[in-house]
Structures are given as C-alpha cells and as structure tokens.
mmCIF file of C-alpha atoms in Angstrom:
data_model
loop_
_atom_site.group_PDB
_atom_site.id
_atom_site.type_symbol
_atom_site.label_atom_id
_atom_site.label_comp_id
_atom_site.label_asym_id
_atom_site.label_seq_id
_atom_site.Cartn_x
_atom_site.Cartn_y
_atom_site.Cartn_z
ATOM 1 C CA UNK N 22 74.206 117.601 104.189
ATOM 2 C CA UNK N 23 75.244 121.225 106.677
ATOM 3 C CA UNK N 24 75.628 124.010 103.762
ATOM 4 C CA UNK N 25 78.754 124.638 105.746
ATOM 5 C CA UNK N 26 80.414 125.107 102.212
ATOM 6 C CA UNK N 27 78.466 127.909 100.624
ATOM 7 C CA UNK N 28 78.324 129.360 104.852
ATOM 8 C CA UNK N 29 82.671 129.187 104.038
ATOM 9 C CA UNK N 30 82.262 130.685 100.890
ATOM 10 C CA UNK N 31 79.841 133.193 102.375
ATOM 11 C CA UNK N 32 82.234 134.336 104.417
ATOM 12 C CA UNK N 33 85.222 135.376 101.631
ATOM 13 C CA UNK N 34 86.780 131.670 101.996
ATOM 14 C CA UNK N 35 87.547 130.847 98.861
ATOM 15 C CA UNK N 36 87.808 126.739 98.989
ATOM 16 C CA UNK N 37 90.192 125.140 96.549
ATOM 17 C CA UNK N 38 90.306 121.121 95.950
ATOM 18 C CA UNK N 39 94.048 120.408 97.528
ATOM 19 C CA UNK N 40 94.421 117.591 94.355
ATOM 20 C CA UNK N 41 94.044 117.067 90.864
ATOM 21 C CA UNK N 42 95.018 114.035 88.354
ATOM 22 C CA UNK N 43 93.462 113.604 84.930
ATOM 23 C CA UNK N 44 90.259 111.613 85.785
ATOM 24 C CA UNK N 45 88.915 114.065 87.730
ATOM 25 C CA UNK N 46 89.543 116.192 84.833
ATOM 26 C CA UNK N 47 87.431 113.879 82.446
ATOM 27 C CA UNK N 48 85.309 111.916 84.002
ATOM 28 C CA UNK N 49 83.412 115.610 85.193
ATOM 29 C CA UNK N 50 84.125 115.480 88.832
ATOM 30 C CA UNK N 51 85.736 119.059 88.934
ATOM 31 C CA UNK N 52 83.517 119.998 86.839
ATOM 32 C CA UNK N 53 80.790 118.762 89.572
ATOM 33 C CA UNK N 54 83.097 119.929 92.752
ATOM 34 C CA UNK N 55 82.479 122.937 91.720
ATOM 35 C CA UNK N 56 79.163 123.404 90.519
ATOM 36 C CA UNK N 57 77.975 121.114 94.121
ATOM 37 C CA UNK N 58 80.104 121.830 96.170
ATOM 38 C CA UNK N 59 81.620 125.336 95.870
ATOM 39 C CA UNK N 60 85.441 124.249 94.771
ATOM 40 C CA UNK N 61 86.361 127.480 93.113
ATOM 41 C CA UNK N 62 90.133 126.406 92.700
ATOM 42 C CA UNK N 63 92.698 123.481 91.908
ATOM 43 C CA UNK N 64 96.537 123.197 93.504
ATOM 44 C CA UNK N 65 98.078 120.515 93.109
ATOM 45 C CA UNK N 66 102.713 119.984 93.679
ATOM 46 C CA UNK N 67 105.079 116.574 92.493
ATOM 47 C CA UNK N 68 102.859 114.111 95.772
ATOM 48 C CA UNK N 69 99.506 114.541 93.857
ATOM 49 C CA UNK N 70 100.709 113.950 91.049
ATOM 50 C CA UNK N 71 102.863 110.949 91.369
ATOM 51 C CA UNK N 72 99.677 109.571 92.710
ATOM 52 C CA UNK N 73 97.685 110.465 89.241
ATOM 53 C CA UNK N 74 99.926 109.088 86.665
ATOM 54 C CA UNK N 75 100.111 105.530 88.771
ATOM 55 C CA UNK N 76 97.415 105.472 90.079
ATOM 56 C CA UNK N 77 95.385 104.463 86.769
ATOM 57 C CA UNK N 78 95.566 104.257 83.176
ATOM 58 C CA UNK N 79 94.456 107.239 82.772
ATOM 59 C CA UNK N 80 97.913 108.728 81.502
ATOM 60 C CA UNK N 81 98.479 105.703 78.683
ATOM 61 C CA UNK N 82 97.562 107.167 75.673
ATOM 62 C CA UNK N 83 99.973 110.363 76.485
ATOM 63 C CA UNK N 84 102.574 108.818 77.599
ATOM 64 C CA UNK N 85 103.070 106.286 74.383
ATOM 65 C CA UNK N 86 102.884 108.993 72.694
ATOM 66 C CA UNK N 87 106.063 110.202 74.666
ATOM 67 C CA UNK N 88 107.675 107.395 74.399
ATOM 68 C CA UNK N 89 107.634 106.818 70.817
ATOM 69 C CA UNK N 90 109.145 110.082 70.201
ATOM 70 C CA UNK N 91 111.521 108.952 72.907
ATOM 71 C CA UNK N 92 111.542 112.063 75.020
ATOM 72 C CA UNK N 93 113.131 112.192 78.415
ATOM 73 C CA UNK N 94 111.288 111.480 81.966
ATOM 74 C CA UNK N 95 111.610 115.046 83.508
ATOM 75 C CA UNK N 96 109.971 116.037 79.685
ATOM 76 C CA UNK N 97 107.611 114.070 79.923
ATOM 77 C CA UNK N 98 106.582 114.836 83.748
ATOM 78 C CA UNK N 99 105.905 118.332 82.374
ATOM 79 C CA UNK N 100 103.836 117.322 79.280
ATOM 80 C CA UNK N 101 101.988 115.326 81.280
ATOM 81 C CA UNK N 102 101.574 117.633 84.477
ATOM 82 C CA UNK N 103 100.912 120.682 82.231
ATOM 83 C CA UNK N 104 98.735 119.646 80.455
ATOM 84 C CA UNK N 105 96.715 118.021 83.510
ATOM 85 C CA UNK N 106 96.946 121.866 84.587
ATOM 86 C CA UNK N 107 95.568 123.358 81.445
ATOM 87 C CA UNK N 108 92.405 121.386 81.504
ATOM 88 C CA UNK N 109 91.626 122.246 84.220
ATOM 89 C CA UNK N 110 92.170 125.946 83.956
ATOM 90 C CA UNK N 111 89.837 125.704 81.381
ATOM 91 C CA UNK N 112 87.194 124.124 83.267
ATOM 92 C CA UNK N 113 87.542 126.810 86.067
ATOM 93 C CA UNK N 114 87.831 129.504 83.595
ATOM 94 C CA UNK N 115 84.329 130.817 83.901
ATOM 95 C CA UNK N 116 85.249 130.789 88.060
ATOM 96 C CA UNK N 117 88.095 133.319 87.188
ATOM 97 C CA UNK N 118 85.696 135.247 84.926
ATOM 98 C CA UNK N 119 83.233 135.985 87.537
ATOM 99 C CA UNK N 120 85.678 136.371 90.540
ATOM 100 C CA UNK N 121 87.796 139.246 87.966
ATOM 101 C CA UNK N 122 90.753 136.866 88.410
ATOM 102 C CA UNK N 123 90.854 135.832 92.002
ATOM 103 C CA UNK N 124 89.963 132.465 92.101
ATOM 104 C CA UNK N 125 89.202 130.340 89.293
ATOM 105 C CA UNK N 126 92.933 129.599 89.945
ATOM 106 C CA UNK N 127 95.482 126.360 89.291
ATOM 107 C CA UNK N 128 98.646 125.901 90.400
ATOM 108 C CA UNK N 129 101.649 124.013 89.356
ATOM 109 C CA UNK N 130 104.401 123.924 91.146
ATOM 110 C CA UNK N 131 108.372 124.744 89.969
ATOM 111 C CA UNK N 132 110.556 121.907 90.551
ATOM 112 C CA UNK N 133 111.535 120.946 94.142
ATOM 113 C CA UNK N 134 115.202 120.463 93.277
ATOM 114 C CA UNK N 135 115.463 124.518 92.330
ATOM 115 C CA UNK N 136 113.848 125.559 95.915
ATOM 116 C CA UNK N 137 117.878 126.852 96.704
ATOM 117 C CA UNK N 138 118.538 127.931 92.593
ATOM 118 C CA UNK N 139 117.096 131.358 92.205
ATOM 119 C CA UNK N 140 118.118 131.891 88.551
ATOM 120 C CA UNK N 141 116.631 128.297 88.241
ATOM 121 C CA UNK N 142 113.824 128.652 90.063
ATOM 122 C CA UNK N 143 112.638 131.558 88.085
ATOM 123 C CA UNK N 144 114.227 130.094 84.646
ATOM 124 C CA UNK N 145 111.608 127.682 85.656
ATOM 125 C CA UNK N 146 108.172 129.466 86.400
ATOM 126 C CA UNK N 147 108.441 131.192 82.926
ATOM 127 C CA UNK N 148 108.819 127.579 81.218
ATOM 128 C CA UNK N 149 106.215 126.882 83.451
ATOM 129 C CA UNK N 150 103.573 129.766 82.664
ATOM 130 C CA UNK N 151 104.449 129.429 78.743
ATOM 131 C CA UNK N 152 103.775 125.679 78.679
ATOM 132 C CA UNK N 153 100.330 126.213 80.726
ATOM 133 C CA UNK N 154 99.730 128.797 78.864
ATOM 134 C CA UNK N 155 96.589 130.019 80.362
ATOM 135 C CA UNK N 156 96.085 133.624 82.937
ATOM 136 C CA UNK N 157 94.263 131.447 85.631
ATOM 137 C CA UNK N 158 97.570 129.782 86.703
ATOM 138 C CA UNK N 159 99.583 130.240 89.951
ATOM 139 C CA UNK N 160 103.342 128.645 90.026
ATOM 140 C CA UNK N 161 104.341 127.712 92.804
ATOM 141 C CA UNK N 162 107.591 128.667 94.449
ATOM 142 C CA UNK N 163 108.394 127.640 97.921
ATOM 143 C CA UNK N 164 109.409 129.692 100.608
ATOM 144 C CA UNK N 165 113.193 129.032 100.966
ATOM 145 C CA UNK N 166 115.797 132.161 101.323
ATOM 146 C CA UNK N 167 116.644 130.642 97.350
ATOM 147 C CA UNK N 168 112.583 130.833 96.513
ATOM 148 C CA UNK N 169 112.141 134.703 98.041
ATOM 149 C CA UNK N 170 114.289 136.949 94.997
ATOM 150 C CA UNK N 171 112.279 134.341 93.154
ATOM 151 C CA UNK N 172 109.136 135.607 93.812
ATOM 152 C CA UNK N 173 109.874 138.915 94.051
ATOM 153 C CA UNK N 174 111.418 138.457 89.897
ATOM 154 C CA UNK N 175 108.444 136.576 88.984
ATOM 155 C CA UNK N 176 106.145 138.798 90.179
ATOM 156 C CA UNK N 177 107.944 141.612 88.289
ATOM 157 C CA UNK N 178 107.520 139.770 85.569
ATOM 158 C CA UNK N 179 103.441 140.424 85.846
ATOM 159 C CA UNK N 180 103.258 135.948 86.528
ATOM 160 C CA UNK N 181 100.965 135.323 89.463
ATOM 161 C CA UNK N 182 102.104 133.226 92.258
ATOM 162 C CA UNK N 183 101.348 130.780 95.032
ATOM 163 C CA UNK N 184 104.502 131.027 96.922
ATOM 164 C CA UNK N 185 104.477 128.006 99.003
ATOM 165 C CA UNK N 186 105.860 125.722 102.300
ATOM 166 C CA UNK N 187 105.460 129.169 104.753
ATOM 167 C CA UNK N 188 106.093 128.018 108.289
ATOM 168 C CA UNK N 189 107.031 130.326 110.317
ATOM 169 C CA UNK N 190 105.697 134.200 110.474
ATOM 170 C CA UNK N 191 108.727 135.419 110.566
ATOM 171 C CA UNK N 192 108.796 134.114 106.971
ATOM 172 C CA UNK N 193 105.650 135.704 106.500
ATOM 173 C CA UNK N 194 106.644 138.761 106.219
ATOM 174 C CA UNK N 195 109.552 138.564 104.024
ATOM 175 C CA UNK N 196 106.924 136.761 101.633
ATOM 176 C CA UNK N 197 104.810 139.829 101.998
ATOM 177 C CA UNK N 198 107.784 142.120 101.475
ATOM 178 C CA UNK N 199 108.988 140.186 97.919
ATOM 179 C CA UNK N 200 105.515 140.366 96.842
ATOM 180 C CA UNK N 201 105.406 144.421 97.256
ATOM 181 C CA UNK N 202 108.077 144.575 95.607
ATOM 182 C CA UNK N 203 107.694 142.361 92.722
ATOM 183 C CA UNK N 204 104.731 144.096 92.028
ATOM 184 C CA UNK N 205 107.057 147.604 92.240
ATOM 185 C CA UNK N 206 109.253 145.807 89.824
ATOM 186 C CA UNK N 207 106.160 145.300 87.697
ATOM 187 C CA UNK N 208 104.619 149.431 87.807
ATOM 188 C CA UNK N 209 108.314 150.359 87.169
ATOM 189 C CA UNK N 210 108.469 148.252 83.942
ATOM 190 C CA UNK N 211 104.753 149.784 83.103
ATOM 191 C CA UNK N 212 102.803 146.372 83.306
ATOM 192 C CA UNK N 213 98.855 146.058 84.558
ATOM 193 C CA UNK N 214 99.302 145.363 88.219
ATOM 194 C CA UNK N 215 95.611 144.730 88.114
ATOM 195 C CA UNK N 216 96.248 142.054 86.073
ATOM 196 C CA UNK N 217 98.955 140.038 89.143
ATOM 197 C CA UNK N 218 97.658 137.451 91.454
ATOM 198 C CA UNK N 219 98.703 135.867 95.026
ATOM 199 C CA UNK N 220 98.207 133.912 97.626
ATOM 200 C CA UNK N 221 100.548 132.904 100.235
ATOM 201 C CA UNK N 222 100.466 129.412 101.158
ATOM 202 C CA UNK N 223 100.867 128.949 104.561
ATOM 203 C CA UNK N 224 100.718 125.008 106.192
ATOM 204 C CA UNK N 225 99.133 123.990 109.839
ATOM 205 C CA UNK N 226 99.306 120.157 110.139
ATOM 206 C CA UNK N 227 102.216 119.779 109.677
ATOM 207 C CA UNK N 228 103.435 122.322 112.913
ATOM 208 C CA UNK N 229 100.675 120.019 115.170
ATOM 209 C CA UNK N 230 102.290 117.232 114.475
ATOM 210 C CA UNK N 231 106.212 118.212 114.902
ATOM 211 C CA UNK N 232 104.948 120.442 118.214
ATOM 212 C CA UNK N 233 102.827 117.878 119.320
ATOM 213 C CA UNK N 234 105.635 115.250 119.034
ATOM 214 C CA UNK N 235 107.347 117.170 121.024
ATOM 215 C CA UNK N 236 104.625 116.761 124.209
ATOM 216 C CA UNK N 237 103.694 113.473 123.292
ATOM 217 C CA UNK N 238 108.277 113.261 124.102
ATOM 218 C CA UNK N 239 107.574 115.644 127.301
ATOM 219 C CA UNK N 240 105.132 114.061 128.587
ATOM 220 C CA UNK N 241 103.782 116.055 131.141
ATOM 221 C CA UNK N 242 100.664 117.303 131.910
ATOM 222 C CA UNK N 243 101.564 120.527 131.690
ATOM 223 C CA UNK N 244 102.626 120.130 128.004
ATOM 224 C CA UNK N 245 100.028 117.651 127.078
ATOM 225 C CA UNK N 246 97.668 121.157 127.664
ATOM 226 C CA UNK N 247 98.798 122.826 124.778
ATOM 227 C CA UNK N 248 98.211 119.307 122.764
ATOM 228 C CA UNK N 249 96.550 120.838 119.057
ATOM 229 C CA UNK N 250 97.116 124.881 119.804
ATOM 230 C CA UNK N 251 99.801 125.699 117.982
ATOM 231 C CA UNK N 252 99.177 125.377 114.327
ATOM 232 C CA UNK N 253 96.000 127.569 114.427
ATOM 233 C CA UNK N 254 98.103 129.522 116.970
ATOM 234 C CA UNK N 255 100.586 130.253 113.749
ATOM 235 C CA UNK N 256 97.957 130.643 111.256
ATOM 236 C CA UNK N 257 95.650 133.510 113.605
ATOM 237 C CA UNK N 258 99.194 135.258 113.665
ATOM 238 C CA UNK N 259 100.025 134.932 110.116
ATOM 239 C CA UNK N 260 96.488 136.569 109.418
ATOM 240 C CA UNK N 261 97.348 139.402 111.784
ATOM 241 C CA UNK N 262 100.858 140.067 110.775
ATOM 242 C CA UNK N 263 98.317 140.047 106.896
ATOM 243 C CA UNK N 264 95.957 142.908 107.406
ATOM 244 C CA UNK N 265 98.654 145.036 108.662
ATOM 245 C CA UNK N 266 101.167 144.500 105.628
ATOM 246 C CA UNK N 267 97.777 145.452 103.668
ATOM 247 C CA UNK N 268 96.949 148.493 106.007
ATOM 248 C CA UNK N 269 100.651 150.094 105.571
ATOM 249 C CA UNK N 270 101.162 153.039 103.228
ATOM 250 C CA UNK N 271 103.521 151.350 100.923
ATOM 251 C CA UNK N 272 100.329 148.430 100.521
ATOM 252 C CA UNK N 273 98.620 151.574 99.974
ATOM 253 C CA UNK N 274 100.280 153.282 97.461
ATOM 254 C CA UNK N 275 100.634 149.912 95.012
ATOM 255 C CA UNK N 276 96.477 149.320 95.944
ATOM 256 C CA UNK N 277 95.827 152.723 94.377
ATOM 257 C CA UNK N 278 98.195 151.195 91.049
ATOM 258 C CA UNK N 279 95.451 149.165 90.981
ATOM 259 C CA UNK N 280 97.324 146.227 92.677
ATOM 260 C CA UNK N 281 95.641 143.171 94.505
ATOM 261 C CA UNK N 282 96.291 142.313 97.797
ATOM 262 C CA UNK N 283 97.942 138.949 98.451
ATOM 263 C CA UNK N 284 95.536 136.443 99.901
ATOM 264 C CA UNK N 285 96.929 133.608 102.725
ATOM 265 C CA UNK N 286 95.538 130.343 102.056
ATOM 266 C CA UNK N 287 95.905 128.160 104.776
ATOM 267 C CA UNK N 288 97.843 124.503 103.409
ATOM 268 C CA UNK N 289 97.708 120.811 105.059
ATOM 269 C CA UNK N 290 94.709 121.291 106.192
ATOM 270 C CA UNK N 291 93.587 117.752 106.276
ATOM 271 C CA UNK N 292 93.541 116.455 109.941
ATOM 272 C CA UNK N 293 96.055 114.126 110.633
ATOM 273 C CA UNK N 294 95.837 113.593 114.688
ATOM 274 C CA UNK N 295 92.628 111.285 114.741
ATOM 275 C CA UNK N 296 92.259 112.957 119.044
ATOM 276 C CA UNK N 297 91.118 116.100 116.575
ATOM 277 C CA UNK N 298 87.573 116.863 114.681
ATOM 278 C CA UNK N 299 88.731 116.926 111.377
ATOM 279 C CA UNK N 300 87.331 119.369 110.112
ATOM 280 C CA UNK N 301 89.189 121.890 112.901
ATOM 281 C CA UNK N 302 91.456 123.302 110.365
ATOM 282 C CA UNK N 303 88.838 124.855 108.247
ATOM 283 C CA UNK N 304 86.554 125.799 111.132
ATOM 284 C CA UNK N 305 88.881 127.649 113.497
ATOM 285 C CA UNK N 306 90.361 129.112 111.101
ATOM 286 C CA UNK N 307 87.013 131.480 109.091
ATOM 287 C CA UNK N 308 88.494 134.780 107.732
ATOM 288 C CA UNK N 309 87.531 136.889 105.169
ATOM 289 C CA UNK N 310 89.849 137.446 102.006
ATOM 290 C CA UNK N 311 91.775 134.040 102.776
ATOM 291 C CA UNK N 312 92.187 130.899 100.847
ATOM 292 C CA UNK N 313 91.018 127.220 102.369
ATOM 293 C CA UNK N 314 92.723 124.852 100.117
ATOM 294 C CA UNK N 315 91.238 121.195 101.754
ATOM 295 C CA UNK N 316 92.401 117.440 100.134
ATOM 296 C CA UNK N 317 88.557 115.792 99.051
ATOM 297 C CA UNK N 318 88.277 113.969 102.617
ATOM 298 C CA UNK N 319 88.733 117.344 104.516
ATOM 299 C CA UNK N 320 86.127 118.812 102.234
ATOM 300 C CA UNK N 321 83.579 116.180 102.108
ATOM 301 C CA UNK N 322 83.418 116.303 106.227
ATOM 302 C CA UNK N 323 82.891 120.637 106.153
ATOM 303 C CA UNK N 324 80.285 119.292 104.186
ATOM 304 C CA UNK N 325 78.638 116.578 106.014
ATOM 305 C CA UNK N 326 79.190 118.017 109.390
ATOM 306 C CA UNK N 327 81.648 121.875 109.674
ATOM 307 C CA UNK N 328 80.348 124.006 111.424
ATOM 308 C CA UNK N 329 81.175 127.236 109.829
ATOM 309 C CA UNK N 330 80.216 129.954 113.371
ATOM 310 C CA UNK N 331 81.647 133.338 111.013
ATOM 311 C CA UNK N 332 84.691 135.437 111.288
ATOM 312 C CA UNK N 333 87.425 132.691 114.008
ATOM 313 C CA UNK N 334 90.588 134.519 113.123
ATOM 314 C CA UNK N 335 89.945 138.499 114.144
ATOM 315 C CA UNK N 336 89.862 139.203 117.497
ATOM 316 C CA UNK N 337 91.705 135.925 118.562
ATOM 317 C CA UNK N 338 95.871 137.137 118.836
ATOM 318 C CA UNK N 339 96.174 137.817 122.065
ATOM 319 C CA UNK N 340 95.306 134.179 122.659
ATOM 320 C CA UNK N 341 97.368 132.922 119.472
ATOM 321 C CA UNK N 342 100.632 134.721 120.845
ATOM 322 C CA UNK N 343 99.585 133.043 124.345
ATOM 323 C CA UNK N 344 99.905 129.795 123.271
ATOM 324 C CA UNK N 345 103.362 129.565 121.115
ATOM 325 C CA UNK N 346 104.648 131.954 124.038
ATOM 326 C CA UNK N 347 103.447 128.631 127.196
ATOM 327 C CA UNK N 348 105.096 126.365 124.237
ATOM 328 C CA UNK N 349 109.098 128.208 124.532
ATOM 329 C CA UNK N 350 108.388 128.292 128.365
ATOM 330 C CA UNK N 351 107.574 124.565 128.739
ATOM 331 C CA UNK N 352 111.027 123.871 125.904
ATOM 332 C CA UNK N 353 109.647 124.246 122.674
ATOM 333 C CA UNK N 354 111.836 126.091 120.326
ATOM 334 C CA UNK N 355 109.521 127.896 117.502
ATOM 335 C CA UNK N 356 112.481 128.431 115.855
ATOM 336 C CA UNK N 357 114.206 125.072 115.694
ATOM 337 C CA UNK N 358 110.732 123.151 114.813
ATOM 338 C CA UNK N 359 109.518 125.992 111.358
ATOM 339 C CA UNK N 360 112.967 125.396 110.396
ATOM 340 C CA UNK N 361 112.364 121.823 110.742
ATOM 341 C CA UNK N 362 109.499 121.419 108.737
ATOM 342 C CA UNK N 363 110.874 123.770 105.768
ATOM 343 C CA UNK N 364 113.651 121.411 105.761
ATOM 344 C CA UNK N 365 111.793 118.503 105.681
ATOM 345 C CA UNK N 366 108.890 120.064 103.834
ATOM 346 C CA UNK N 367 111.643 120.558 100.498
ATOM 347 C CA UNK N 368 113.317 117.221 101.803
ATOM 348 C CA UNK N 369 109.252 115.745 101.149
ATOM 349 C CA UNK N 370 108.611 117.770 97.937
ATOM 350 C CA UNK N 371 112.028 116.470 96.607
ATOM 351 C CA UNK N 372 111.734 112.853 97.460
ATOM 352 C CA UNK N 373 107.775 112.695 96.329
ATOM 353 C CA UNK N 374 109.504 114.351 92.480
ATOM 354 C CA UNK N 375 112.053 111.376 92.155
ATOM 355 C CA UNK N 376 108.982 108.766 92.774
ATOM 356 C CA UNK N 377 107.634 110.655 90.041
ATOM 357 C CA UNK N 378 110.600 110.707 88.166
ATOM 358 C CA UNK N 379 110.676 106.808 88.563
ATOM 359 C CA UNK N 380 107.091 106.176 88.226
ATOM 360 C CA UNK N 381 106.960 108.080 85.123
ATOM 361 C CA UNK N 382 110.417 106.159 83.735
ATOM 362 C CA UNK N 383 108.531 102.664 83.925
ATOM 363 C CA UNK N 384 105.429 104.116 82.311
ATOM 364 C CA UNK N 385 107.549 105.141 79.728
ATOM 365 C CA UNK N 386 108.942 102.119 79.179
ATOM 366 C CA UNK N 387 105.688 99.636 79.891
ATOM 367 C CA UNK N 388 104.294 101.762 76.614
ATOM 368 C CA UNK N 389 107.118 102.420 74.623
ATOM 369 C CA UNK N 390 106.387 100.950 70.718
ATOM 370 C CA UNK N 391 108.549 97.633 70.133
ATOM 371 C CA UNK N 392 111.547 98.386 67.922
ATOM 372 C CA UNK N 393 111.151 97.654 64.204
#
C-alpha cells in the first residue's frame, strides 16, 4: 500500500471506477472501494454491462421476471442496466452530498446505435434520466457530429452529461462549446445552473495503441523514439484547452450565474502495452479538477506502486506540442488517427451493444417460464 490513491485525490484528481456489475453492488465491493480506495464515481459502457450480464447468475431473478412479462430485449436491457445504475447511485449518494454534487456520480450511456442521430439521442437521454431518477446520474453522450447538438440540448434541459469518445483537440473544443451553449440555454429557461454538472471523457491509451502500431510498421529509430508519447501529449494539450476555455469571458459570465466547470476526464487509462508502466496514464496526467476513470486493475496497480509526484500537466504544453509535431514530421497524420479512433470507438460500442442484445436475449429464453 503506497497511499498513492490518497495523494492522487489530494492533488485534485477524482478517482472513478470504470466498471459496474450487480455482484459489485450486492457484495459490498463498491462500498468498500469508496471507503478504502478513494473511489468517488463510477462509469459504465455497453462493454461493461455485456460482461456483467453474461458473467454469472446475479441477474437471474430479474431476468426471470422480465421473461415472464415477455418484454422486448431492448426493454430488458434498460430495466437491468438502470437498476444497477440506480443502486450504485444510492451507494454513492453520501459522496454526492459531501462534494456538493461534483462527485458521487454514476454514468450510463445512450444506445450507441443512436450516436449520429441528434433527436433520438436527446430523447434517449431524457428517458434514461427519468428511468434512473437519481440526481447523481450522468448521461453519456458520444462526441460525434450528431452528438454535439444533443449535448447542448440535454444540458439545456438541466440534465448532467458525461461526454464520451473524445479523441481530438479540435473536437474537445467543440464539446466545451456545446456545454457552454447548453448552460446558456438552461439559464434562459431559468434553471439552476449550480445543479448541472458535466465531464468530458478524453480517451488516452487508444491514441497510443493506434499511433504505436503505425510507428512499428515504419520501424525506423526516429519513429520508435516517439512510441508511447502521443496519448499523454494529446491529453496534456486537452488540459491546456480546458484552462483557456474555462478562464474566458464567456465562461466567467456563466460561472457568476452559478455554473460548474466541465471537468476533463481521462478515459481508456488501462495500459495496453506491457512495455509501459501500468500506471503511466495515472501518474502522467495528474492535474487539479480532473477525473481519472480506471479499470480495477489500474486502480489496484496505482494503489500498490503508483508514484504521484504532484501536478504532471501544467507547464508541459510546449513539450507535448513538440511530440505531436514530431509525429506529423515522420508522416503520421493526427487528423487521420483521431478520425479512425472515433469511428472505431462508435463501432466497438455498437458491437458491444449487439453482443449485449444477444446475451440478454439468450438469458431471457433460458429463464422463460414454461407455458401452461
């Protein structure tokens, strides 16, 4: 035990767990992580729920009831996932109250098949907020072109949002703009801005995975010297953009009306390349007012041997920009990489959603009562 998680928390990094299952809720494990490992939030996605539902008998009772009612598989998934999110939100409610709504949050994602459909995404976000019915929920909306206006509309309705699948600096600036536009709408409607919260999930390890693959194909020493640098550099420049936007006159006017900053959230922080330290995306991305959502393995690794050396981002922007520029110079296109990652990100979540549909359908059939 290094107490690295406490130091991380003391540096202004909110530690969220990137996982949820009914077993984690009912066994007391989630409560234990909150109590002992400084976890103050939970994020979910279709992959996490697919693994949870197909990985044990914890859902049998509810699925059996749903099968008896002959509900559709889509309705079954919504009933199952919102039940988990509601229960997790109740466990995290004391954290929510203690942090005045900033943490103690549980995220649930809109159906990823709606990622490019603005109206459907807004409708789904409203439905999820209604179904979960807890003030400490965040509705996850992807930062696609179709998602951006949905973010503005949903924030404008007073619903707190976790913007997901952000890979590029340009798109991140559009996400912050969408958030501010939503707050302005909410203000016009007379809503209490202090009750609206948001995080912007900026993906890290996937950037290195894609760029390192291209570097390895090149095979030159010049290229190899840049392995493992892009993900951290990209995230650090995102924090620079965050500092700029949330010190602007436009922001100051909203802050004076009670608004909360949209915190950067470092997502995809599990290290996929064994050549790198398994806590790299935690240690290198420490900065005030950020969130790091970790898979359990990363949380445990940080607890065991993490080295938290204070703010690792402020003042690193010139070096981060130089790293990304060096990649362009050897022929790796940043714009192309981030577009590939966004397309793949939506596709992966759609695939997981379809897997979730299949495994839930199989469970409904397995537990369906015999006729008669």
